[in-house]
Amino acid sequence: MSVNKVILIGRLGQAPETRRTGTGDAVTNFSLATDEQWKDKNGQKQTRTEWHNITMFGKLGEIASQYLRKGDQVFIEGQIRSSKYSTKDGVERTAYNIIAAEMRMLGGRNTGTSDSKSSKESDNTLVTSSENAKKSAKQQHQPNPPAVDDIDDDIPF
């Protein structure tokens, strides 16, 4: 048995970009930033940002394109998918993408503006890429994901 599952909470680094396949299905891409913070041995606060390439298909991608903006905070659940490519210099590289299966708009804009859709409309809305994605995003309210502080530290590994 094996599991390929990723859960991320971060902020969009760019507005979602949507293109269409030959059959008209939406394919939406955006970057997501996650931050890790710690104090170094001198007590100085350090931050490391990881950037993740997110891909969404179908209705999930359409919803992301319609409601998400740069700086928005989202919960993403999906799978890691790798692809190999060669650079102009002929060096083989591997790119890693997150193929999203679920998205929860967490609200609260990084920019502090509300020029797009009301952030209150999208707070904590869960959207999945399964057949339930055809339902209205407002009908799929779920409780918030556990806060990082709620994780049990008694796990033996």
N, CA, C and O atoms as a DFTB+ gen file, in Angstrom:
628 C
 N C O
     1  1       0.834      -1.175       0.000
     2  2       0.000       0.000       0.000
     3  2       0.886       1.248       0.000
     4  3       1.953       1.260       0.612
     5  1       0.436       2.291      -0.687
     6  2       1.156       3.558      -0.691
     7  2       0.154       4.709      -0.732
     8  3      -1.001       4.533      -1.121
     9  1       0.609       5.868      -0.331
    10  2      -0.249       7.043      -0.285
    11  2       0.500       8.222      -0.893
    12  3       1.665       8.454      -0.570
    13  1      -0.152       8.949      -1.752
    14  2       0.390      10.171      -2.334
    15  2      -0.613      11.272      -2.020
    16  3      -1.539      11.513      -2.795
    17  1      -0.432      11.937      -0.890
    18  2      -1.378      12.957      -0.453
    19  2      -0.614      14.154       0.105
    20  3       0.322      14.000       0.889
    21  1      -1.029      15.344      -0.312
    22  2      -0.402      16.576       0.118
    23  2      -1.484      17.496       0.665
    24  3      -2.556      17.630       0.074
    25  1      -1.195      18.131       1.803
    26  2      -2.073      19.149       2.364
    27  2      -1.239      20.410       2.557
    28  3      -0.205      20.383       3.224
    29  1      -1.691      21.507       1.973
    30  2      -0.977      22.779       2.061
    31  2      -1.935      23.892       2.478
    32  3      -3.096      23.913       2.068
    33  1      -1.441      24.802       3.289
    34  2      -2.154      26.041       3.578
    35  2      -1.156      27.152       3.278
    36  3      -0.082      27.220       3.876
    37  1      -1.527      28.014       2.347
    38  2      -0.616      29.073       1.955
    39  2      -1.343      30.190       1.248
    40  3      -2.573      30.235       1.207
    41  1      -0.558      31.091       0.693
    42  2      -1.112      32.249      -0.022
    43  2      -0.705      32.204      -1.493
    44  3       0.409      31.808      -1.835
    45  1      -1.636      32.620      -2.352
    46  2      -1.378      32.638      -3.780
    47  2      -0.307      33.670      -4.103
    48  3      -0.367      34.813      -3.650
    49  1       0.671      33.247      -4.893
    50  2       1.730      34.143      -5.324
    51  2       1.377      34.880      -6.596
    52  3       2.058      35.829      -6.983
    53  1       0.319      34.444      -7.243
    54  2      -0.124      35.081      -8.479
    55  2      -1.595      34.730      -8.668
    56  3      -2.097      33.774      -8.077
    57  1      -2.273      35.506      -9.489
    58  2      -3.668      35.197      -9.808
    59  2      -3.705      33.903     -10.614
    60  3      -2.799      33.645     -11.407
    61  1      -4.734      33.091     -10.424
    62  2      -4.843      31.847     -11.204
    63  2      -4.942      32.133     -12.702
    64  3      -5.582      33.097     -13.122
    65  1      -4.299      31.284     -13.495
    66  2      -4.367      31.384     -14.953
    67  2      -5.075      30.139     -15.464
    68  3      -4.673      29.017     -15.156
    69  1      -6.127      30.338     -16.242
    70  2      -6.919      29.216     -16.748
    71  2      -6.799      29.142     -18.252
    72  3      -6.876      30.157     -18.943
    73  1      -6.609      27.935     -18.755
    74  2      -6.648      27.674     -20.187
    75  2      -7.608      26.526     -20.408
    76  3      -8.034      25.890     -19.444
    77  1      -7.949      26.251     -21.615
    78  2      -8.916      25.195     -21.948
    79  2      -8.251      24.098     -22.760
    80  3      -7.398      24.357     -23.609
    81  1      -8.660      22.866     -22.481
    82  2      -8.189      21.736     -23.273
    83  2      -8.963      21.717     -24.583
    84  3      -9.862      22.533     -24.784
    85  1      -8.626      20.808     -25.461
    86  2      -9.325      20.665     -26.733
    87  2     -10.796      20.346     -26.552
    88  3     -11.614      20.664     -27.415
    89  1     -11.137      19.716     -25.433
    90  2     -12.535      19.371     -25.158
    91  2     -13.257      20.461     -24.363
    92  3     -14.431      20.310     -24.022
    93  1     -12.556      21.556     -24.069
    94  2     -13.180      22.667     -23.367
    95  2     -13.063      22.628     -21.855
    96  3     -13.574      23.517     -21.175
    97  1     -12.395      21.606     -21.314
    98  2     -12.237      21.523     -19.866
    99  2     -11.217      22.541     -19.381
   100  3     -10.230      22.819     -20.061
   101  1     -11.468      23.098     -18.191
   102  2     -10.573      24.096     -17.615
   103  2      -9.354      23.435     -16.990
   104  3      -9.464      22.384     -16.358
   105  1      -8.189      24.058     -17.169
   106  2      -6.957      23.692     -16.485
   107  2      -6.423      24.996     -15.890
   108  3      -6.050      25.913     -16.622
   109  1      -6.390      25.069     -14.561
   110  2      -6.010      26.300     -13.872
   111  2      -4.714      26.083     -13.109
   112  3      -4.550      25.070     -12.429
   113  1      -3.797      27.032     -13.219
   114  2      -2.498      26.959     -12.547
   115  2      -2.254      28.230     -11.748
   116  3      -2.664      29.320     -12.146
   117  1      -1.577      28.071     -10.611
   118  2      -1.096      29.194      -9.826
   119  2      -0.016      28.704      -8.886
   120  3       0.132      27.502      -8.664
   121  1       0.741      29.644      -8.334
   122  2       1.769      29.290      -7.360
   123  2       1.227      29.571      -5.963
   124  3       0.441      30.496      -5.760
   125  1       1.661      28.757      -5.010
   126  2       1.232      28.879      -3.622
   127  2       2.471      28.933      -2.743
   128  3       3.357      28.087      -2.865
   129  1       2.541      29.918      -1.863
   130  2       3.676      30.078      -0.955
   131  2       3.299      29.558       0.425
   132  3       2.246      29.903       0.962
   133  1       4.168      28.721       0.996
   134  2       4.030      28.297       2.378
   135  2       5.283      28.745       3.113
   136  3       6.385      28.703       2.567
   137  1       5.103      29.174       4.352
   138  2       6.219      29.682       5.153
   139  2       6.491      28.771       6.332
   140  3       5.572      28.213       6.933
   141  1       7.758      28.629       6.652
   142  2       8.209      27.919       7.843
   143  2       9.010      28.924       8.657
   144  3       9.908      29.580       8.130
   145  1       8.686      29.044       9.943
   146  2       9.397      30.000      10.793
   147  2       9.999      29.283      11.987
   148  3       9.411      28.344      12.525
   149  1      11.195      29.742      12.404
   150  2      11.871      29.184      13.565
   151  2      12.858      30.223      14.078
   152  3      13.118      31.234      13.425
   153  1      13.393      29.955      15.247
   154  2      14.444      30.813      15.796
   155  2      15.765      30.077      15.678
   156  3      15.863      28.897      16.015
   157  1      16.783      30.781      15.197
   158  2      18.099      30.161      15.072
   159  2      18.784      30.110      16.438
   160  3      18.207      30.523      17.444
   161  1      20.007      29.606      16.465
   162  2      20.705      29.430      17.744
   163  2      20.984      30.746      18.450
   164  3      21.252      30.762      19.651
   165  1      20.923      31.867      17.702
   166  2      21.120      33.191      18.308
   167  2      19.801      33.831      18.738
   168  3      19.781      34.969      19.207
   169  1      18.700      33.094      18.576
   170  2      17.395      33.620      18.952
   171  2      16.750      34.509      17.908
   172  3      15.708      35.112      18.164
   173  1      17.367      34.599      16.721
   174  2      16.825      35.422      15.644
   175  2      15.749      34.643      14.887
   176  3      15.923      33.465      14.573
   177  1      14.650      35.312      14.604
   178  2      13.557      34.692      13.851
   179  2      13.986      34.491      12.399
   180  3      14.463      35.421      11.748
   181  1      13.814      33.286      11.907
   182  2      14.157      32.940      10.528
   183  2      12.894      32.477       9.816
   184  3      12.004      31.897      10.438
   185  1      12.814      32.729       8.528
   186  2      11.669      32.309       7.719
   187  2      12.175      31.699       6.420
   188  3      13.092      32.222       5.787
   189  1      11.568      30.598       6.039
   190  2      11.862      29.971       4.736
   191  2      10.530      29.824       4.012
   192  3       9.560      29.301       4.562
   193  1      10.501      30.293       2.776
   194  2       9.291      30.192       1.957
   195  2       9.495      29.119       0.906
   196  3      10.506      29.107       0.204
   197  1       8.539      28.229       0.804
   198  2       8.526      27.211      -0.251
   199  2       7.438      27.597      -1.250
   200  3       6.344      28.006      -0.861
   201  1       7.744      27.464      -2.526
   202  2       6.773      27.751      -3.572
   203  2       6.305      26.447      -4.194
   204  3       7.115      25.582      -4.526
   205  1       5.004      26.311      -4.350
   206  2       4.394      25.099      -4.885
   207  2       3.591      25.462      -6.137
   208  3       2.846      26.441      -6.146
   209  1       3.752      24.671      -7.179
   210  2       2.964      24.853      -8.399
   211  2       1.692      24.034      -8.257
   212  3       1.750      22.817      -8.083
   213  1       0.544      24.696      -8.331
   214  2      -0.751      24.054      -8.148
   215  2      -1.467      23.977      -9.488
   216  3      -1.484      24.948     -10.244
   217  1      -2.061      22.818      -9.783
   218  2      -2.857      22.624     -10.980
   219  2      -4.225      22.095     -10.570
   220  3      -4.327      21.180      -9.753
   221  1      -5.271      22.677     -11.141
   222  2      -6.644      22.251     -10.880
   223  2      -7.331      22.010     -12.210
   224  3      -7.115      22.741     -13.177
   225  1      -8.156      20.984     -12.250
   226  2      -8.857      20.635     -13.477
   227  2     -10.363      20.827     -13.322
   228  3     -10.898      20.780     -12.214
   229  1     -11.035      21.043     -14.450
   230  2     -12.490      21.081     -14.492
   231  2     -13.116      22.183     -13.660
   232  3     -12.613      23.304     -13.588
   233  1     -14.240      21.826     -13.027
   234  2     -15.014      22.791     -12.244
   235  2     -14.194      23.397     -11.113
   236  3     -14.343      24.580     -10.807
   237  1     -13.332      22.600     -10.488
   238  2     -12.487      23.113      -9.410
   239  2     -11.599      24.247      -9.924
   240  3     -11.444      25.267      -9.252
   241  1     -11.024      24.076     -11.096
   242  2     -10.205      25.117     -11.707
   243  2     -11.008      26.352     -12.068
   244  3     -10.523      27.473     -11.918
   245  1     -12.223      26.160     -12.540
   246  2     -13.080      27.298     -12.873
   247  2     -13.415      28.111     -11.631
   248  3     -13.397      29.341     -11.670
   249  1     -13.721      27.432     -10.532
   250  2     -14.049      28.116      -9.285
   251  2     -12.834      28.880      -8.769
   252  3     -12.956      30.023      -8.327
   253  1     -11.664      28.250      -8.824
   254  2     -10.435      28.922      -8.382
   255  2     -10.192      30.181      -9.205
   256  3      -9.857      31.231      -8.657
   257  1     -10.358      30.076     -10.508
   258  2     -10.139      31.208     -11.394
   259  2     -11.116      32.343     -11.104
   260  3     -10.762      33.518     -11.197
   261  1     -12.330      31.983     -10.758
   262  2     -13.357      32.984     -10.517
   263  2     -13.191      33.689      -9.164
   264  3     -13.412      34.896      -9.071
   265  1     -12.805      32.954      -8.122
   266  2     -12.827      33.501      -6.769
   267  2     -11.462      33.827      -6.159
   268  3     -11.389      34.657      -5.252
   269  1     -10.386      33.205      -6.625
   270  2      -9.091      33.419      -5.989
   271  2      -8.325      34.559      -6.643
   272  3      -8.395      34.765      -7.855
   273  1      -7.592      35.295      -5.810
   274  2      -6.747      36.387      -6.268
   275  2      -5.376      36.274      -5.601
   276  3      -5.223      35.564      -4.607
   277  1      -4.406      36.958      -6.135
   278  2      -3.067      36.981      -5.545
   279  2      -3.172      37.402      -4.081
   280  3      -3.856      38.372      -3.757
   281  1      -2.491      36.668      -3.196
   282  2      -2.489      36.981      -1.771
   283  2      -3.549      36.254      -0.967
   284  3      -3.471      36.230       0.261
   285  1      -4.546      35.654      -1.626
   286  2      -5.585      34.925      -0.902
   287  2      -4.996      33.703      -0.215
   288  3      -4.082      33.068      -0.740
   289  1      -5.520      33.376       0.956
   290  2      -5.073      32.193       1.684
   291  2      -6.027      31.038       1.376
   292  3      -7.247      31.190       1.433
   293  1      -5.445      29.883       1.051
   294  2      -6.246      28.702       0.723
   295  2      -5.664      27.442       1.346
   296  3      -4.469      27.352       1.626
   297  1      -6.533      26.491       1.550
   298  2      -6.193      25.127       1.959
   299  2      -6.301      24.292       0.696
   300  3      -7.326      24.331       0.016
   301  1      -5.266      23.543       0.375
   302  2      -5.234      22.695      -0.813
   303  2      -4.927      21.272      -0.381
   304  3      -4.014      21.040       0.412
   305  1      -5.682      20.329      -0.898
   306  2      -5.389      18.918      -0.694
   307  2      -5.299      18.268      -2.063
   308  3      -6.154      18.492      -2.920
   309  1      -4.269      17.468      -2.270
   310  2      -4.098      16.841      -3.570
   311  2      -2.965      15.844      -3.578
   312  3      -2.636      15.256      -2.548
   313  1      -2.362      15.652      -4.748
   314  2      -1.283      14.687      -4.942
   315  2      -0.092      15.372      -5.609
   316  3      -0.242      16.340      -6.354
   317  1       1.092      14.837      -5.318
   318  2       2.302      15.306      -5.992
   319  2       2.435      14.545      -7.310
   320  3       2.272      13.325      -7.357
   321  1       2.732      15.280      -8.372
   322  2       2.973      14.657      -9.656
   323  2       4.259      15.238     -10.216
   324  3       4.420      16.457     -10.277
   325  1       5.170      14.373     -10.622
   326  2       6.443      14.835     -11.176
   327  2       6.446      14.685     -12.692
   328  3       5.762      13.829     -13.254
   329  1       7.229      15.535     -13.335
   330  2       7.413      15.420     -14.780
   331  2       8.853      15.792     -15.108
   332  3       9.419      16.703     -14.503
   333  1       9.425      15.105     -16.039
   334  2      10.807      15.347     -16.434
   335  2      10.827      16.195     -17.701
   336  3       9.968      16.073     -18.574
   337  1      11.838      17.059     -17.770
   338  2      12.031      17.891     -18.950
   339  2      13.516      18.199     -19.091
   340  3      14.291      17.998     -18.156
   341  1      13.904      18.681     -20.252
   342  2      15.298      19.055     -20.504
   343  2      15.391      20.558     -20.685
   344  3      14.535      21.173     -21.322
   345  1      16.441      21.145     -20.117
   346  2      16.674      22.574     -20.279
   347  2      17.259      22.836     -21.662
   348  3      17.553      21.900     -22.406
   349  1      17.424      24.110     -22.003
   350  2      18.030      24.476     -23.284
   351  2      19.442      23.931     -23.395
   352  3      19.934      23.673     -24.493
   353  1      20.099      23.756     -22.239
   354  2      21.467      23.237     -22.207
   355  2      21.520      21.716     -22.254
   356  3      22.602      21.129     -22.227
   357  1      20.346      21.071     -22.324
   358  2      20.294      19.625     -22.381
   359  2      20.340      18.935     -21.023
   360  3      20.472      17.713     -20.957
   361  1      20.234      19.696     -19.947
   362  2      20.245      19.124     -18.603
   363  2      18.838      18.638     -18.268
   364  3      17.865      19.383     -18.389
   365  1      18.744      17.372     -17.842
   366  2      17.436      16.830     -17.482
   367  2      17.054      17.276     -16.078
   368  3      17.847      17.167     -15.143
   369  1      15.838      17.778     -15.943
   370  2      15.312      18.269     -14.666
   371  2      13.978      17.591     -14.373
   372  3      13.337      17.011     -15.249
   373  1      13.589      17.690     -13.103
   374  2      12.294      17.178     -12.693
   375  2      11.506      18.309     -12.059
   376  3      12.009      19.009     -11.180
   377  1      10.265      18.491     -12.506
   378  2       9.372      19.503     -11.939
   379  2       8.314      18.769     -11.121
   380  3       7.875      17.677     -11.482
   381  1       7.916      19.386     -10.020
   382  2       6.896      18.798      -9.149
   383  2       5.691      19.716      -9.098
   384  3       5.823      20.906      -8.810
   385  1       4.530      19.176      -9.371
   386  2       3.273      19.909      -9.319
   387  2       2.357      19.258      -8.306
   388  3       2.436      18.054      -8.058
   389  1       1.495      20.060      -7.728
   390  2       0.448      19.555      -6.858
   391  2      -0.835      19.560      -7.684
   392  3      -1.281      20.607      -8.155
   393  1      -1.418      18.384      -7.852
   394  2      -2.693      18.265      -8.549
   395  2      -3.770      18.313      -7.475
   396  3      -3.948      17.361      -6.716
   397  1      -4.486      19.430      -7.419
   398  2      -5.447      19.656      -6.345
   399  2      -6.719      18.848      -6.566
   400  3      -7.254      18.785      -7.672
   401  1      -7.193      18.226      -5.474
   402  2      -8.468      17.522      -5.479
   403  2      -9.500      18.279      -4.656
   404  3     -10.702      18.159      -4.890
   405  1      -9.021      19.064      -3.686
   406  2      -9.900      19.869      -2.844
   407  2      -9.273      21.228      -2.612
   408  3      -8.052      21.382      -2.619
   409  1     -10.137      22.209      -2.406
   410  2      -9.680      23.561      -2.117
   411  2     -10.643      24.162      -1.103
   412  3     -11.859      24.005      -1.216
   413  1     -10.094      24.843      -0.125
   414  2     -10.910      25.582       0.841
   415  2     -10.388      27.008       0.872
   416  3      -9.219      27.249       1.174
   417  1     -11.266      27.945       0.559
   418  2     -10.902      29.357       0.594
   419  2     -10.990      29.807       2.045
   420  3     -12.056      29.739       2.656
   421  1      -9.869      30.266       2.595
   422  2      -9.816      30.575       4.011
   423  2     -10.120      32.023       4.331
   424  3     -10.261      32.363       5.506
   425  1     -10.226      32.875       3.355
   426  2     -10.583      34.266       3.600
   427  2      -9.425      35.057       4.148
   428  3      -8.330      34.530       4.345
   429  1      -9.672      36.317       4.391
   430  2      -8.626      37.196       4.887
   431  2      -7.608      37.439       3.804
   432  3      -6.813      36.557       3.480
   433  1      -7.627      38.608       3.253
   434  2      -6.716      38.919       2.152
   435  2      -5.409      39.479       2.680
   436  3      -5.393      40.262       3.629
   437  1      -4.336      39.078       2.068
   438  2      -3.013      39.572       2.423
   439  2      -2.877      41.054       2.081
   440  3      -2.161      41.793       2.758
   441  1      -3.567      41.478       1.029
   442  2      -3.443      42.853       0.559
   443  2      -4.338      43.802       1.323
   444  3      -4.118      45.013       1.281
   445  1      -5.338      43.296       2.018
   446  2      -6.239      44.133       2.781
   447  2      -7.286      44.816       1.934
   448  3      -7.991      45.695       2.430
   449  1      -7.412      44.439       0.657
   450  2      -8.418      45.034      -0.205
   451  2      -9.577      44.081      -0.372
   452  3      -9.457      42.883      -0.118
   453  1     -10.692      44.622      -0.799
   454  2     -11.857      43.771      -1.058
   455  2     -12.454      44.152      -2.396
   456  3     -13.673      44.224      -2.549
   457  1     -11.576      44.396      -3.373
   458  2     -12.035      44.837      -4.679
   459  2     -12.654      43.712      -5.498
   460  3     -13.421      43.984      -6.421
   461  1     -12.350      42.476      -5.191
   462  2     -12.944      41.367      -5.918
   463  2     -14.127      40.844      -5.122
   464  3     -14.650      41.544      -4.255
   465  1     -14.548      39.640      -5.401
   466  2     -15.676      39.034      -4.704
   467  2     -15.500      39.165      -3.206
   468  3     -14.372      39.169      -2.711
   469  1     -16.581      39.270      -2.489
   470  2     -16.528      39.418      -1.036
   471  2     -15.795      38.258      -0.409
   472  3     -16.133      37.101      -0.654
   473  1     -14.771      38.561       0.417
   474  2     -14.015      37.487       1.050
   475  2     -14.883      36.752       2.058
   476  3     -14.611      35.593       2.370
   477  1     -15.935      37.410       2.582
   478  2     -16.837      36.722       3.505
   479  2     -17.607      35.625       2.785
   480  3     -17.939      34.601       3.382
   481  1     -17.895      35.838       1.497
   482  2     -18.596      34.820       0.724
   483  2     -17.794      33.534       0.644
   484  3     -18.363      32.442       0.665
   485  1     -16.468      33.656       0.552
   486  2     -15.640      32.488       0.276
   487  2     -14.989      31.889       1.517
   488  3     -14.304      30.872       1.401
   489  1     -15.173      32.479       2.708
   490  2     -14.527      31.958       3.901
   491  2     -14.896      30.500       4.135
   492  3     -16.074      30.145       4.170
   493  1     -13.884      29.665       4.293
   494  2     -14.043      28.275       4.694
   495  2     -14.906      27.459       3.751
   496  3     -15.558      26.513       4.193
   497  1     -14.933      27.784       2.496
   498  2     -15.721      27.046       1.538
   499  2     -14.876      25.918       0.953
   500  3     -13.802      26.164       0.404
   501  1     -15.359      24.688       1.068
   502  2     -14.645      23.534       0.553
   503  2     -15.150      23.216      -0.838
   504  3     -16.358      23.120      -1.056
   505  1     -14.245      23.051      -1.773
   506  2     -14.596      22.683      -3.127
   507  2     -13.751      21.485      -3.503
   508  3     -12.542      21.483      -3.272
   509  1     -14.368      20.466      -4.078
   510  2     -13.633      19.273      -4.476
   511  2     -13.727      19.067      -5.974
   512  3     -14.596      19.634      -6.636
   513  1     -12.838      18.261      -6.498
   514  2     -12.862      17.978      -7.928
   515  2     -13.714      16.753      -8.236
   516  3     -13.816      16.354      -9.396
   517  1     -14.324      16.154      -7.228
   518  2     -15.175      14.992      -7.445
   519  2     -16.518      15.425      -8.001
   520  3     -16.700      16.598      -8.327
   521  1     -17.457      14.506      -8.113
   522  2     -18.773      14.830      -8.653
   523  2     -19.494      15.863      -7.803
   524  3     -20.404      16.528      -8.299
   525  1     -19.118      16.022      -6.535
   526  2     -19.740      17.030      -5.681
   527  2     -19.356      18.434      -6.086
   528  3     -19.994      19.390      -5.645
   529  1     -18.336      18.592      -6.911
   530  2     -17.903      19.926      -7.317
   531  2     -18.957      20.622      -8.151
   532  3     -18.926      21.845      -8.288
   533  1     -19.888      19.871      -8.712
   534  2     -20.947      20.472      -9.506
   535  2     -21.942      21.223      -8.638
   536  3     -22.683      22.073      -9.131
   537  1     -21.962      20.909      -7.332
   538  2     -22.832      21.636      -6.419
   539  2     -22.247      23.012      -6.182
   540  3     -21.056      23.237      -6.397
   541  1     -23.061      23.901      -5.752
   542  2     -22.599      25.253      -5.430
   543  2     -21.555      25.211      -4.336
   544  3     -21.672      24.427      -3.393
   545  1     -20.534      26.047      -4.450
   546  2     -19.479      26.087      -3.428
   547  2     -20.067      26.465      -2.072
   548  3     -19.564      26.022      -1.040
   549  1     -21.107      27.264      -2.057
   550  2     -21.716      27.676      -0.793
   551  2     -22.405      26.519      -0.083
   552  3     -22.594      26.586       1.132
   553  1     -22.787      25.461      -0.790
   554  2     -23.470      24.334      -0.178
   555  2     -22.499      23.340       0.431
   556  3     -22.937      22.360       1.034
   557  1     -21.212      23.551       0.298
   558  2     -20.234      22.565       0.730
   559  2     -19.420      23.041       1.919
   560  3     -18.225      22.751       1.992
   561  1     -20.030      23.767       2.861
   562  2     -19.302      24.248       4.036
   563  2     -18.832      23.085       4.876
   564  3     -19.587      22.149       5.137
   565  1     -17.574      23.145       5.301
   566  2     -16.963      22.139       6.154
   567  2     -16.272      22.859       7.290
   568  3     -15.935      24.035       7.151
   569  1     -16.048      22.186       8.418
   570  2     -15.300      22.847       9.489
   571  2     -13.880      23.165       9.029
   572  3     -13.355      22.541       8.107
   573  1     -13.272      24.146       9.689
   574  2     -11.901      24.539       9.356
   575  2     -10.949      23.371       9.546
   576  3     -11.183      22.522      10.407
   577  1      -9.871      23.308       8.756
   578  2      -8.854      22.282       9.011
   579  2      -8.218      22.566      10.360
   580  3      -8.244      23.708      10.820
   581  1      -7.642      21.546      11.012
   582  2      -7.040      21.789      12.321
   583  2      -5.895      22.794      12.204
   584  3      -5.127      22.785      11.242
   585  1      -5.808      23.646      13.199
   586  2      -4.700      24.597      13.241
   587  2      -3.415      23.835      13.503
   588  3      -3.440      22.758      14.098
   589  1      -2.305      24.380      13.070
   590  2      -1.019      23.706      13.245
   591  2      -0.750      23.456      14.728
   592  3      -0.140      22.449      15.088
   593  1      -1.208      24.376      15.592
   594  2      -0.983      24.218      17.025
   595  2      -1.771      23.050      17.613
   596  3      -1.457      22.580      18.707
   597  1      -2.806      22.570      16.887
   598  2      -3.630      21.486      17.409
   599  2      -3.051      20.107      17.141
   600  3      -3.615      19.114      17.599
   601  1      -1.956      20.016      16.423
   602  2      -1.381      18.725      16.073
   603  2      -0.794      18.081      17.317
   604  3      -0.084      18.728      18.087
   605  1      -1.092      16.810      17.508
   606  2      -0.638      16.077      18.681
   607  2       0.841      15.771      18.553
   608  3       1.263      15.097      17.613
   609  1       1.633      16.266      19.500
   610  2       3.089      16.048      19.459
   611  2       3.511      14.725      20.064
   612  3       4.706      14.431      20.100
   613  1       2.576      13.913      20.542
   614  2       2.905      12.643      21.142
   615  2       3.016      11.514      20.140
   616  3       3.134      10.354      20.534
   617  1       2.982      11.821      18.864
   618  2       3.114      10.801      17.838
   619  2       4.526      10.247      17.892
   620  3       5.479      11.026      17.881
   621  1       4.702       8.910      17.950
   622  2       6.006       8.319      18.203
   623  2       6.956       8.288      16.995
   624  3       7.918       7.521      17.024
   625  1       6.743       9.054      15.971
   626  2       7.686       9.041      14.852
   627  2       7.985      10.427      14.395
   628  3       8.762      10.614      13.459
